[in-house]
Amino acid sequence: MNHQETTADAVKRCKDLIEAFVPDKQNNIFENEFNFIKNQIENLRMNCDECYDLAFYSRVMFQLYTGKINLLNAKQQINSWKISTNVDCVLKSLATTNSIQFGRTEFTTSNPLIYLDQNVISKCVNKSEIKNRILKIKNSGNFQFVYSPSHIEEVYKIEDTVKQSTFCDVITEITSNVSVQPESDENMMTYIESPSFPLNRIKQSEGSTQAVENIKLLHNDKRKLYFEKYNENEHQKRIGNEKEIFDSISDEDFAELMFFCGTCRQRKAEFQSITARIDI
């Protein structure tokens, strides 16, 4: 095997060892595996993805088996690593896209931005009464609806090109072509750009499509890893029956949720006052 294949094999062994770990049990039966991985670490060149993966997974594995972290900590670290590597894939795709493929101009507004989930966009496409209610909010002039590359990633999955065009037309109608797009790992910018431009960019960088889907699934896993109490049936039933959802969560829990959400830094009272202004 060449360097990348051997390193990839070591990564797999690290993952297998993490999977095989049993708390409070004798975990020293994998000495041969440990020695093999240590030998591969000594030959790391840090010039390929496999090298970086081995550096990460071996650290997590050894910390787990030496008791420095527990199994939950290991799973949390792995979740964050997978999100980071998939985000890196998406950002690399954006960074290498030819500038000619962009048709955007910078956009600023003092109005709060509203980001609709993809399922709401789908309902607007299929049910005119829902779309009209959204447009009523838009036409009030108090809010600015926006779309993102994630919306267009979902549109790209539609095989029927006529339906693709329909979705893009509805996005344009709701957002007036205002989009939020990543500029770096931390910064987002708003632009005016027809959805046809990011759709064409996605077609030319298909590798990022799966990465975006992976990120969504990994964020779902994050909720299970960091907020296990919210996944209990009793809690979910109680939340489902709440008339005032904000009253069911403390200020501290709300702040923690927003920290891991990564999309909002407002306090509960500030967020609650904005949502109270939206009357669909």
PDB file of C-alpha atoms in Angstrom:
ATOM      1  CA  MET A   1       0.000   0.000   0.000  1.00  0.00           C
ATOM      2  CA  ASN A   2       1.102   3.563  -0.654  1.00  0.00           C
ATOM      3  CA  HIS A   3       1.288   6.282   2.015  1.00  0.00           C
ATOM      4  CA  GLN A   4      -2.320   7.443   1.669  1.00  0.00           C
ATOM      5  CA  GLU A   5      -3.701   3.906   1.732  1.00  0.00           C
ATOM      6  CA  THR A   6      -1.651   2.964   4.791  1.00  0.00           C
ATOM      7  CA  THR A   7      -2.656   6.157   6.589  1.00  0.00           C
ATOM      8  CA  ALA A   8      -6.316   5.608   5.686  1.00  0.00           C
ATOM      9  CA  ASP A   9      -6.056   2.100   7.135  1.00  0.00           C
ATOM     10  CA  ALA A  10      -4.685   3.560  10.383  1.00  0.00           C
ATOM     11  CA  VAL A  11      -7.586   6.019  10.490  1.00  0.00           C
ATOM     12  CA  LYS A  12     -10.028   3.136  10.107  1.00  0.00           C
ATOM     13  CA  ARG A  13      -8.352   1.266  12.953  1.00  0.00           C
ATOM     14  CA  CYS A  14      -8.664   4.341  15.183  1.00  0.00           C
ATOM     15  CA  LYS A  15     -12.372   4.579  14.376  1.00  0.00           C
ATOM     16  CA  ASP A  16     -12.818   0.860  15.059  1.00  0.00           C
ATOM     17  CA  LEU A  17     -11.075   1.190  18.422  1.00  0.00           C
ATOM     18  CA  ILE A  18     -13.289   4.119  19.393  1.00  0.00           C
ATOM     19  CA  GLU A  19     -16.325   2.089  18.371  1.00  0.00           C
ATOM     20  CA  ALA A  20     -15.092  -0.924  20.378  1.00  0.00           C
ATOM     21  CA  PHE A  21     -14.408   1.067  23.551  1.00  0.00           C
ATOM     22  CA  VAL A  22     -16.381  -0.124  26.572  1.00  0.00           C
ATOM     23  CA  PRO A  23     -16.354   2.083  29.711  1.00  0.00           C
ATOM     24  CA  ASP A  24     -15.052   0.503  32.929  1.00  0.00           C
ATOM     25  CA  LYS A  25     -13.726  -2.544  31.092  1.00  0.00           C
ATOM     26  CA  GLN A  26     -10.238  -3.783  30.344  1.00  0.00           C
ATOM     27  CA  ASN A  27      -9.324  -1.986  27.128  1.00  0.00           C
ATOM     28  CA  ASN A  28      -5.657  -3.001  26.932  1.00  0.00           C
ATOM     29  CA  ILE A  29      -6.268  -5.961  24.623  1.00  0.00           C
ATOM     30  CA  PHE A  30      -5.613  -3.858  21.533  1.00  0.00           C
ATOM     31  CA  GLU A  31      -1.863  -3.437  22.066  1.00  0.00           C
ATOM     32  CA  ASN A  32      -0.971  -4.515  18.514  1.00  0.00           C
ATOM     33  CA  GLU A  33      -3.434  -1.994  17.093  1.00  0.00           C
ATOM     34  CA  PHE A  34      -2.063   0.762  19.311  1.00  0.00           C
ATOM     35  CA  ASN A  35       1.520   0.016  18.201  1.00  0.00           C
ATOM     36  CA  PHE A  36       0.559   0.010  14.518  1.00  0.00           C
ATOM     37  CA  ILE A  37      -1.168   3.382  14.870  1.00  0.00           C
ATOM     38  CA  LYS A  38       1.773   4.859  16.794  1.00  0.00           C
ATOM     39  CA  ASN A  39       4.124   3.787  13.996  1.00  0.00           C
ATOM     40  CA  GLN A  40       1.918   5.465  11.405  1.00  0.00           C
ATOM     41  CA  ILE A  41       1.790   8.668  13.455  1.00  0.00           C
ATOM     42  CA  GLU A  42       5.592   8.820  13.366  1.00  0.00           C
ATOM     43  CA  ASN A  43       5.407   8.829   9.552  1.00  0.00           C
ATOM     44  CA  LEU A  44       2.805  11.570   9.215  1.00  0.00           C
ATOM     45  CA  ARG A  45       3.663  13.980   6.401  1.00  0.00           C
ATOM     46  CA  MET A  46       0.664  16.316   6.898  1.00  0.00           C
ATOM     47  CA  ASN A  47       0.344  16.674   3.132  1.00  0.00           C
ATOM     48  CA  CYS A  48      -2.949  14.848   2.581  1.00  0.00           C
ATOM     49  CA  ASP A  49      -6.435  14.591   4.085  1.00  0.00           C
ATOM     50  CA  GLU A  50      -5.660  11.152   5.475  1.00  0.00           C
ATOM     51  CA  CYS A  51      -2.763  12.551   7.515  1.00  0.00           C
ATOM     52  CA  TYR A  52      -4.960  15.184   9.140  1.00  0.00           C
ATOM     53  CA  ASP A  53      -7.650  12.595   9.814  1.00  0.00           C
ATOM     54  CA  LEU A  54      -5.111  10.290  11.483  1.00  0.00           C
ATOM     55  CA  ALA A  55      -3.727  13.137  13.603  1.00  0.00           C
ATOM     56  CA  PHE A  56      -7.249  13.876  14.830  1.00  0.00           C
ATOM     57  CA  TYR A  57      -8.665  10.375  15.298  1.00  0.00           C
ATOM     58  CA  SER A  58      -5.520   8.996  16.931  1.00  0.00           C
ATOM     59  CA  ARG A  59      -5.560  11.838  19.479  1.00  0.00           C
ATOM     60  CA  VAL A  60      -9.211  11.190  20.323  1.00  0.00           C
ATOM     61  CA  MET A  61      -8.615   7.445  20.490  1.00  0.00           C
ATOM     62  CA  PHE A  62      -5.599   7.662  22.822  1.00  0.00           C
ATOM     63  CA  GLN A  63      -7.334  10.232  25.065  1.00  0.00           C
ATOM     64  CA  LEU A  64     -10.325   7.920  25.313  1.00  0.00           C
ATOM     65  CA  TYR A  65      -8.290   4.837  26.199  1.00  0.00           C
ATOM     66  CA  THR A  66      -6.133   6.713  28.730  1.00  0.00           C
ATOM     67  CA  GLY A  67      -9.190   8.120  30.498  1.00  0.00           C
ATOM     68  CA  LYS A  68      -8.630  11.775  29.640  1.00  0.00           C
ATOM     69  CA  ILE A  69     -12.043  11.944  27.963  1.00  0.00           C
ATOM     70  CA  ASN A  70     -15.166   9.800  28.073  1.00  0.00           C
ATOM     71  CA  LEU A  71     -17.068   8.237  25.195  1.00  0.00           C
ATOM     72  CA  LEU A  72     -19.531  11.143  24.957  1.00  0.00           C
ATOM     73  CA  ASN A  73     -16.647  13.631  24.738  1.00  0.00           C
ATOM     74  CA  ALA A  74     -15.128  11.531  21.950  1.00  0.00           C
ATOM     75  CA  LYS A  75     -18.383  11.491  19.979  1.00  0.00           C
ATOM     76  CA  GLN A  76     -18.774  15.257  20.411  1.00  0.00           C
ATOM     77  CA  GLN A  77     -15.247  15.894  19.135  1.00  0.00           C
ATOM     78  CA  ILE A  78     -15.800  13.586  16.153  1.00  0.00           C
ATOM     79  CA  ASN A  79     -19.064  15.332  15.306  1.00  0.00           C
ATOM     80  CA  SER A  80     -17.328  18.724  15.308  1.00  0.00           C
ATOM     81  CA  TRP A  81     -14.468  17.345  13.202  1.00  0.00           C
ATOM     82  CA  LYS A  82     -16.842  15.950  10.600  1.00  0.00           C
ATOM     83  CA  ILE A  83     -18.742  19.237  10.418  1.00  0.00           C
ATOM     84  CA  SER A  84     -15.474  21.144   9.986  1.00  0.00           C
ATOM     85  CA  THR A  85     -14.178  18.885   7.211  1.00  0.00           C
ATOM     86  CA  ASN A  86     -17.472  19.089   5.324  1.00  0.00           C
ATOM     87  CA  VAL A  87     -17.605  22.864   5.712  1.00  0.00           C
ATOM     88  CA  ASP A  88     -14.036  22.961   4.404  1.00  0.00           C
ATOM     89  CA  CYS A  89     -15.172  21.007   1.335  1.00  0.00           C
ATOM     90  CA  VAL A  90     -17.949  23.519   0.675  1.00  0.00           C
ATOM     91  CA  LEU A  91     -15.714  26.551   1.214  1.00  0.00           C
ATOM     92  CA  LYS A  92     -13.006  25.143  -1.059  1.00  0.00           C
ATOM     93  CA  SER A  93     -15.626  24.694  -3.750  1.00  0.00           C
ATOM     94  CA  LEU A  94     -16.783  28.290  -3.346  1.00  0.00           C
ATOM     95  CA  ALA A  95     -13.213  29.588  -3.286  1.00  0.00           C
ATOM     96  CA  THR A  96     -12.295  27.882  -6.549  1.00  0.00           C
ATOM     97  CA  THR A  97     -15.451  28.907  -8.399  1.00  0.00           C
ATOM     98  CA  ASN A  98     -14.723  31.236 -11.283  1.00  0.00           C
ATOM     99  CA  SER A  99     -15.731  34.837 -10.450  1.00  0.00           C
ATOM    100  CA  ILE A 100     -17.525  35.072 -13.825  1.00  0.00           C
ATOM    101  CA  GLN A 101     -20.119  32.682 -12.402  1.00  0.00           C
ATOM    102  CA  PHE A 102     -21.218  35.275  -9.848  1.00  0.00           C
ATOM    103  CA  GLY A 103     -23.879  37.863 -10.620  1.00  0.00           C
ATOM    104  CA  ARG A 104     -24.223  39.549  -7.283  1.00  0.00           C
ATOM    105  CA  THR A 105     -24.152  43.038  -5.823  1.00  0.00           C
ATOM    106  CA  GLU A 106     -23.809  43.869  -2.136  1.00  0.00           C
ATOM    107  CA  PHE A 107     -27.021  44.533  -0.258  1.00  0.00           C
ATOM    108  CA  THR A 108     -27.695  46.191   3.089  1.00  0.00           C
ATOM    109  CA  THR A 109     -30.892  46.742   5.040  1.00  0.00           C
ATOM    110  CA  SER A 110     -31.873  47.868   8.520  1.00  0.00           C
ATOM    111  CA  ASN A 111     -34.801  45.419   8.577  1.00  0.00           C
ATOM    112  CA  PRO A 112     -34.538  42.073  10.391  1.00  0.00           C
ATOM    113  CA  LEU A 113     -33.663  39.207   8.054  1.00  0.00           C
ATOM    114  CA  ILE A 114     -36.032  36.229   7.864  1.00  0.00           C
ATOM    115  CA  TYR A 115     -34.663  32.879   6.699  1.00  0.00           C
ATOM    116  CA  LEU A 116     -37.335  30.359   5.726  1.00  0.00           C
ATOM    117  CA  ASP A 117     -36.665  26.650   6.071  1.00  0.00           C
ATOM    118  CA  GLN A 118     -36.723  24.646   2.852  1.00  0.00           C
ATOM    119  CA  ASN A 119     -39.995  22.950   3.779  1.00  0.00           C
ATOM    120  CA  VAL A 120     -41.660  26.383   3.999  1.00  0.00           C
ATOM    121  CA  ILE A 121     -40.376  27.233   0.523  1.00  0.00           C
ATOM    122  CA  SER A 122     -41.818  23.935  -0.707  1.00  0.00           C
ATOM    123  CA  LYS A 123     -45.190  24.806   0.811  1.00  0.00           C
ATOM    124  CA  CYS A 124     -45.086  28.187  -0.892  1.00  0.00           C
ATOM    125  CA  VAL A 125     -44.486  26.426  -4.213  1.00  0.00           C
ATOM    126  CA  ASN A 126     -47.336  23.971  -3.696  1.00  0.00           C
ATOM    127  CA  LYS A 127     -49.877  26.126  -1.851  1.00  0.00           C
ATOM    128  CA  SER A 128     -50.562  29.638  -3.111  1.00  0.00           C
ATOM    129  CA  GLU A 129     -52.384  30.643   0.093  1.00  0.00           C
ATOM    130  CA  ILE A 130     -49.222  30.050   2.142  1.00  0.00           C
ATOM    131  CA  LYS A 131     -47.096  31.951  -0.349  1.00  0.00           C
ATOM    132  CA  ASN A 132     -49.560  34.856  -0.278  1.00  0.00           C
ATOM    133  CA  ARG A 133     -49.381  35.016   3.515  1.00  0.00           C
ATOM    134  CA  ILE A 134     -45.576  35.169   3.320  1.00  0.00           C
ATOM    135  CA  LEU A 135     -45.799  37.873   0.648  1.00  0.00           C
ATOM    136  CA  LYS A 136     -48.146  39.852   2.903  1.00  0.00           C
ATOM    137  CA  ILE A 137     -45.392  39.977   5.531  1.00  0.00           C
ATOM    138  CA  LYS A 138     -42.833  40.897   2.881  1.00  0.00           C
ATOM    139  CA  ASN A 139     -44.985  43.710   1.485  1.00  0.00           C
ATOM    140  CA  SER A 140     -45.336  45.245   4.956  1.00  0.00           C
ATOM    141  CA  GLY A 141     -41.780  46.522   4.458  1.00  0.00           C
ATOM    142  CA  ASN A 142     -40.768  45.607   8.014  1.00  0.00           C
ATOM    143  CA  PHE A 143     -38.768  42.476   7.203  1.00  0.00           C
ATOM    144  CA  GLN A 144     -36.370  41.187   4.563  1.00  0.00           C
ATOM    145  CA  PHE A 145     -36.680  37.560   3.493  1.00  0.00           C
ATOM    146  CA  VAL A 146     -33.444  35.928   2.330  1.00  0.00           C
ATOM    147  CA  TYR A 147     -32.358  32.677   0.734  1.00  0.00           C
ATOM    148  CA  SER A 148     -29.032  30.882   0.982  1.00  0.00           C
ATOM    149  CA  PRO A 149     -26.904  28.416  -0.999  1.00  0.00           C
ATOM    150  CA  SER A 150     -28.506  25.655   1.096  1.00  0.00           C
ATOM    151  CA  HIS A 151     -31.874  26.415  -0.474  1.00  0.00           C
ATOM    152  CA  ILE A 152     -30.366  26.110  -3.923  1.00  0.00           C
ATOM    153  CA  GLU A 153     -28.617  22.871  -2.952  1.00  0.00           C
ATOM    154  CA  GLU A 154     -32.086  21.445  -2.312  1.00  0.00           C
ATOM    155  CA  VAL A 155     -33.393  22.823  -5.600  1.00  0.00           C
ATOM    156  CA  TYR A 156     -30.486  21.165  -7.410  1.00  0.00           C
ATOM    157  CA  LYS A 157     -31.640  17.758  -6.146  1.00  0.00           C
ATOM    158  CA  ILE A 158     -34.888  18.151  -8.084  1.00  0.00           C
ATOM    159  CA  GLU A 159     -34.429  16.191 -11.302  1.00  0.00           C
ATOM    160  CA  ASP A 160     -37.207  17.988 -13.213  1.00  0.00           C
ATOM    161  CA  THR A 161     -35.672  21.205 -14.602  1.00  0.00           C
ATOM    162  CA  VAL A 162     -39.122  22.798 -14.938  1.00  0.00           C
ATOM    163  CA  LYS A 163     -39.713  22.285 -11.201  1.00  0.00           C
ATOM    164  CA  GLN A 164     -36.240  23.674 -10.527  1.00  0.00           C
ATOM    165  CA  SER A 165     -37.225  26.854 -12.366  1.00  0.00           C
ATOM    166  CA  THR A 166     -40.497  27.044 -10.428  1.00  0.00           C
ATOM    167  CA  PHE A 167     -38.681  26.866  -7.102  1.00  0.00           C
ATOM    168  CA  CYS A 168     -36.210  29.533  -8.210  1.00  0.00           C
ATOM    169  CA  ASP A 169     -39.070  31.793  -9.316  1.00  0.00           C
ATOM    170  CA  VAL A 170     -40.790  31.461  -5.932  1.00  0.00           C
ATOM    171  CA  ILE A 171     -37.522  32.165  -4.099  1.00  0.00           C
ATOM    172  CA  THR A 172     -37.110  35.296  -6.210  1.00  0.00           C
ATOM    173  CA  GLU A 173     -40.672  36.375  -5.516  1.00  0.00           C
ATOM    174  CA  ILE A 174     -40.292  35.994  -1.749  1.00  0.00           C
ATOM    175  CA  THR A 175     -36.744  37.319  -1.313  1.00  0.00           C
ATOM    176  CA  SER A 176     -36.375  39.727  -4.247  1.00  0.00           C
ATOM    177  CA  ASN A 177     -33.154  37.776  -4.924  1.00  0.00           C
ATOM    178  CA  VAL A 178     -31.573  38.782  -1.601  1.00  0.00           C
ATOM    179  CA  SER A 179     -29.296  36.004  -0.356  1.00  0.00           C
ATOM    180  CA  VAL A 180     -26.937  35.366   2.531  1.00  0.00           C
ATOM    181  CA  GLN A 181     -23.651  33.790   1.488  1.00  0.00           C
ATOM    182  CA  PRO A 182     -20.507  32.776   3.410  1.00  0.00           C
ATOM    183  CA  GLU A 183     -17.446  34.943   3.005  1.00  0.00           C
ATOM    184  CA  SER A 184     -15.254  33.060   5.487  1.00  0.00           C
ATOM    185  CA  ASP A 185     -15.545  30.563   8.330  1.00  0.00           C
ATOM    186  CA  GLU A 186     -17.228  33.211  10.491  1.00  0.00           C
ATOM    187  CA  ASN A 187     -18.681  35.936   8.261  1.00  0.00           C
ATOM    188  CA  MET A 188     -21.844  36.018   6.189  1.00  0.00           C
ATOM    189  CA  MET A 189     -22.724  38.726   3.651  1.00  0.00           C
ATOM    190  CA  THR A 190     -26.012  39.703   2.009  1.00  0.00           C
ATOM    191  CA  TYR A 191     -26.206  40.093  -1.771  1.00  0.00           C
ATOM    192  CA  ILE A 192     -28.712  40.559  -4.520  1.00  0.00           C
ATOM    193  CA  GLU A 193     -28.223  37.627  -6.878  1.00  0.00           C
ATOM    194  CA  SER A 194     -30.638  35.605  -8.975  1.00  0.00           C
ATOM    195  CA  PRO A 195     -30.889  31.957  -7.801  1.00  0.00           C
ATOM    196  CA  SER A 196     -29.850  30.874 -11.300  1.00  0.00           C
ATOM    197  CA  PHE A 197     -26.240  31.874 -10.542  1.00  0.00           C
ATOM    198  CA  PRO A 198     -25.709  29.717  -7.416  1.00  0.00           C
ATOM    199  CA  LEU A 199     -27.626  26.918  -9.144  1.00  0.00           C
ATOM    200  CA  ASN A 200     -25.092  26.968 -11.996  1.00  0.00           C
ATOM    201  CA  ARG A 201     -22.222  27.087  -9.505  1.00  0.00           C
ATOM    202  CA  ILE A 202     -23.579  23.999  -7.759  1.00  0.00           C
ATOM    203  CA  LYS A 203     -23.841  22.170 -11.066  1.00  0.00           C
ATOM    204  CA  GLN A 204     -20.129  22.848 -11.600  1.00  0.00           C
ATOM    205  CA  SER A 205     -19.121  21.753  -8.091  1.00  0.00           C
ATOM    206  CA  GLU A 206     -21.172  18.659  -7.351  1.00  0.00           C
ATOM    207  CA  GLY A 207     -18.774  17.499  -4.644  1.00  0.00           C
ATOM    208  CA  SER A 208     -20.035  20.193  -2.294  1.00  0.00           C
ATOM    209  CA  THR A 209     -23.643  19.034  -2.604  1.00  0.00           C
ATOM    210  CA  GLN A 210     -23.104  15.905  -0.501  1.00  0.00           C
ATOM    211  CA  ALA A 211     -21.010  17.912   1.956  1.00  0.00           C
ATOM    212  CA  VAL A 212     -23.921  20.287   2.569  1.00  0.00           C
ATOM    213  CA  GLU A 213     -26.235  17.331   3.145  1.00  0.00           C
ATOM    214  CA  ASN A 214     -23.695  15.799   5.537  1.00  0.00           C
ATOM    215  CA  ILE A 215     -23.529  19.035   7.524  1.00  0.00           C
ATOM    216  CA  LYS A 216     -27.294  19.051   8.006  1.00  0.00           C
ATOM    217  CA  LEU A 217     -27.286  15.469   9.269  1.00  0.00           C
ATOM    218  CA  LEU A 218     -24.321  16.143  11.545  1.00  0.00           C
ATOM    219  CA  HIS A 219     -26.093  19.118  13.109  1.00  0.00           C
ATOM    220  CA  ASN A 220     -29.007  16.809  13.872  1.00  0.00           C
ATOM    221  CA  ASP A 221     -26.543  14.469  15.590  1.00  0.00           C
ATOM    222  CA  LYS A 222     -25.159  17.439  17.531  1.00  0.00           C
ATOM    223  CA  ARG A 223     -28.554  17.969  19.160  1.00  0.00           C
ATOM    224  CA  LYS A 224     -28.502  14.368  20.393  1.00  0.00           C
ATOM    225  CA  LEU A 225     -24.925  14.670  21.659  1.00  0.00           C
ATOM    226  CA  TYR A 226     -25.223  18.026  23.429  1.00  0.00           C
ATOM    227  CA  PHE A 227     -28.917  18.188  24.313  1.00  0.00           C
ATOM    228  CA  GLU A 228     -29.924  14.645  25.175  1.00  0.00           C
ATOM    229  CA  LYS A 229     -32.601  15.908  27.577  1.00  0.00           C
ATOM    230  CA  TYR A 230     -34.504  17.459  24.657  1.00  0.00           C
ATOM    231  CA  ASN A 231     -34.774  14.104  22.901  1.00  0.00           C
ATOM    232  CA  GLU A 232     -36.746  12.430  25.667  1.00  0.00           C
ATOM    233  CA  ASN A 233     -40.315  11.523  24.713  1.00  0.00           C
ATOM    234  CA  GLU A 234     -41.742  13.192  27.791  1.00  0.00           C
ATOM    235  CA  HIS A 235     -40.026  16.479  26.972  1.00  0.00           C
ATOM    236  CA  GLN A 236     -41.055  16.355  23.306  1.00  0.00           C
ATOM    237  CA  LYS A 237     -44.692  15.717  24.222  1.00  0.00           C
ATOM    238  CA  ARG A 238     -44.675  18.593  26.694  1.00  0.00           C
ATOM    239  CA  ILE A 239     -43.149  20.978  24.162  1.00  0.00           C
ATOM    240  CA  GLY A 240     -45.658  19.868  21.556  1.00  0.00           C
ATOM    241  CA  ASN A 241     -48.521  20.847  23.849  1.00  0.00           C
ATOM    242  CA  GLU A 242     -47.085  24.214  24.895  1.00  0.00           C
ATOM    243  CA  LYS A 243     -49.020  27.265  23.736  1.00  0.00           C
ATOM    244  CA  GLU A 244     -46.201  29.612  24.744  1.00  0.00           C
ATOM    245  CA  ILE A 245     -43.015  27.842  23.667  1.00  0.00           C
ATOM    246  CA  PHE A 246     -40.697  30.494  25.151  1.00  0.00           C
ATOM    247  CA  ASP A 247     -42.160  30.003  28.619  1.00  0.00           C
ATOM    248  CA  SER A 248     -41.083  26.363  28.571  1.00  0.00           C
ATOM    249  CA  ILE A 249     -37.346  27.096  28.475  1.00  0.00           C
ATOM    250  CA  SER A 250     -35.141  29.077  30.843  1.00  0.00           C
ATOM    251  CA  ASP A 251     -32.975  32.012  29.764  1.00  0.00           C
ATOM    252  CA  GLU A 252     -29.871  29.904  30.444  1.00  0.00           C
ATOM    253  CA  ASP A 253     -31.059  26.965  28.332  1.00  0.00           C
ATOM    254  CA  PHE A 254     -32.071  29.318  25.517  1.00  0.00           C
ATOM    255  CA  ALA A 255     -28.618  30.948  25.521  1.00  0.00           C
ATOM    256  CA  GLU A 256     -26.984  27.500  25.402  1.00  0.00           C
ATOM    257  CA  LEU A 257     -29.164  26.445  22.466  1.00  0.00           C
ATOM    258  CA  MET A 258     -28.340  29.619  20.543  1.00  0.00           C
ATOM    259  CA  PHE A 259     -24.615  29.142  21.197  1.00  0.00           C
ATOM    260  CA  PHE A 260     -24.608  25.713  19.577  1.00  0.00           C
ATOM    261  CA  CYS A 261     -27.083  26.765  16.887  1.00  0.00           C
ATOM    262  CA  GLY A 262     -24.552  29.239  15.512  1.00  0.00           C
ATOM    263  CA  THR A 263     -27.200  31.337  13.736  1.00  0.00           C
ATOM    264  CA  CYS A 264     -28.369  33.704  16.469  1.00  0.00           C
ATOM    265  CA  ARG A 265     -26.783  35.547  19.383  1.00  0.00           C
ATOM    266  CA  GLN A 266     -29.877  37.282  20.741  1.00  0.00           C
ATOM    267  CA  ARG A 267     -31.227  36.872  24.253  1.00  0.00           C
ATOM    268  CA  LYS A 268     -34.536  35.100  24.672  1.00  0.00           C
ATOM    269  CA  ALA A 269     -36.450  38.341  25.322  1.00  0.00           C
ATOM    270  CA  GLU A 270     -34.981  39.968  22.184  1.00  0.00           C
ATOM    271  CA  PHE A 271     -35.758  36.943  20.034  1.00  0.00           C
ATOM    272  CA  GLN A 272     -39.251  36.676  21.509  1.00  0.00           C
ATOM    273  CA  SER A 273     -40.040  40.333  20.761  1.00  0.00           C
ATOM    274  CA  ILE A 274     -39.089  39.902  17.091  1.00  0.00           C
ATOM    275  CA  THR A 275     -41.144  36.746  16.606  1.00  0.00           C
ATOM    276  CA  ALA A 276     -44.107  38.445  18.282  1.00  0.00           C
ATOM    277  CA  ARG A 277     -44.048  41.071  15.522  1.00  0.00           C
ATOM    278  CA  ILE A 278     -44.528  38.446  12.813  1.00  0.00           C
ATOM    279  CA  ASP A 279     -48.228  37.912  12.216  1.00  0.00           C
ATOM    280  CA  ILE A 280     -48.857  35.355   9.472  1.00  0.00           C
TER     281      ILE A 280
END
